[in-house]
């Protein structure tokens, strides 16, 4: 894994109540898919963002319809996949 991989993704606020902001570097990939998975690994929310600019992008994912709990945020850019733990707390 490149050292850039660890710094090329951040998600905030965490815990989140309404909107999760995901700051991601798109690199050479104009398409990014965000998925939230519950504790059993089921995808409960997924959104694809197209036409991203190379470099830093901030994406928004609404989570106000999710129940309180811990979720995994998966970010896919081409063959690159990263995950972060996200807490939904209202």
XYZ file of C-alpha atoms in Angstrom, residues 38-90:
53
model
C -23.901 -2.645 8.488
C -22.279 -4.943 11.050
C -23.342 -8.072 9.144
C -21.715 -6.799 5.930
C -24.927 -5.929 4.093
C -24.776 -2.770 1.959
C -27.415 -0.398 3.348
C -26.532 2.638 1.228
C -24.521 3.064 -1.932
C -23.874 5.995 -4.226
C -21.687 6.453 -7.294
C -20.133 9.817 -8.116
C -19.157 10.447 -11.748
C -17.055 13.087 -13.440
C -14.762 13.822 -10.514
C -11.781 16.088 -10.987
C -8.285 14.709 -10.512
C -7.119 15.640 -7.038
C -9.193 16.389 -3.946
C -12.986 16.020 -3.992
C -15.500 16.245 -1.165
C -18.500 13.930 -1.536
C -21.670 14.008 0.565
C -23.635 10.966 1.702
C -26.963 11.404 3.522
C -27.288 9.082 6.516
C -30.355 10.546 8.246
C -32.410 7.465 7.254
C -30.026 5.041 9.005
C -30.394 3.814 12.566
C -27.762 4.408 15.236
C -24.836 2.035 15.021
C -21.425 1.285 13.594
C -21.085 1.017 9.823
C -18.214 0.423 7.417
C -17.682 3.024 4.735
C -16.160 1.435 1.628
C -14.662 3.714 -1.018
C -13.929 2.207 -4.432
C -11.822 3.955 -7.066
C -11.109 1.612 -9.941
C -9.375 -1.400 -8.381
C -8.490 0.564 -5.206
C -10.681 -0.068 -2.180
C -10.457 1.566 1.218
C -12.654 1.294 4.303
C -13.297 3.366 7.390
C -15.438 2.747 10.463
C -18.315 5.231 10.779
C -20.629 5.740 13.757
C -24.183 6.982 13.136
C -25.476 8.662 16.296
C -28.537 10.879 16.390
